[in-house]
């Protein structure tokens, strides 16, 4: 089993920045790709960014390219994935979820963290 705990969400003004974190615990050795998704009210959950196990490969939704950066720390007994969000826009408002793919089971999802961009 893998457990994911997100943090870092909050209220920010347009143009501001936030950094989300997702700490994975449990069978972290089995984790492969990690990713951030988001879901706005009345909309489907969408992929924001993904990162490979090594961290050498990333992909982004067109709507966040150039503004968001995903990174990963696989040190010690945890895997942590970060999402640095800059130049935030009101349309970035959503619940952000961390997802981890596994060699054996899953995928695993975190509980979500709310990001609100508003003046």
Steps between C-alpha positions, in 0.01 A plus 500: 500500500599860438370801688509850353464821699480836321563842649565857392165608365332826593367834385724712278450810288525486122864508396611342824677171570443185701702184550316174548661196660394138499675256730470132423555234764462125524623289209674793333745270322212395275408853392568589139339808345367772729269773384280791599140521388240763572124520503304822487132517600280352231795378295677170452829424668789589269871429488714799593851353496677167526853386580682173448655291774846642435372853459661530159174507308214741558185600320257787546153603397513775240316734735782494758812476284749769589326576829509172696796277576482146633792346685570195711715387791546125543741515789475292816184298548255742346422631156401864493367680196472876480303736279632854483223720366583851384297772326183346633172582331141477625445208264763305695254482790431136575563214737845362418561128539821303508509166321756221515524206264641178638669189366253279684173675585337838488496762375492676831344840564540759769211672674546825307592855591298808409659776293301820463623787285299812565542867575 
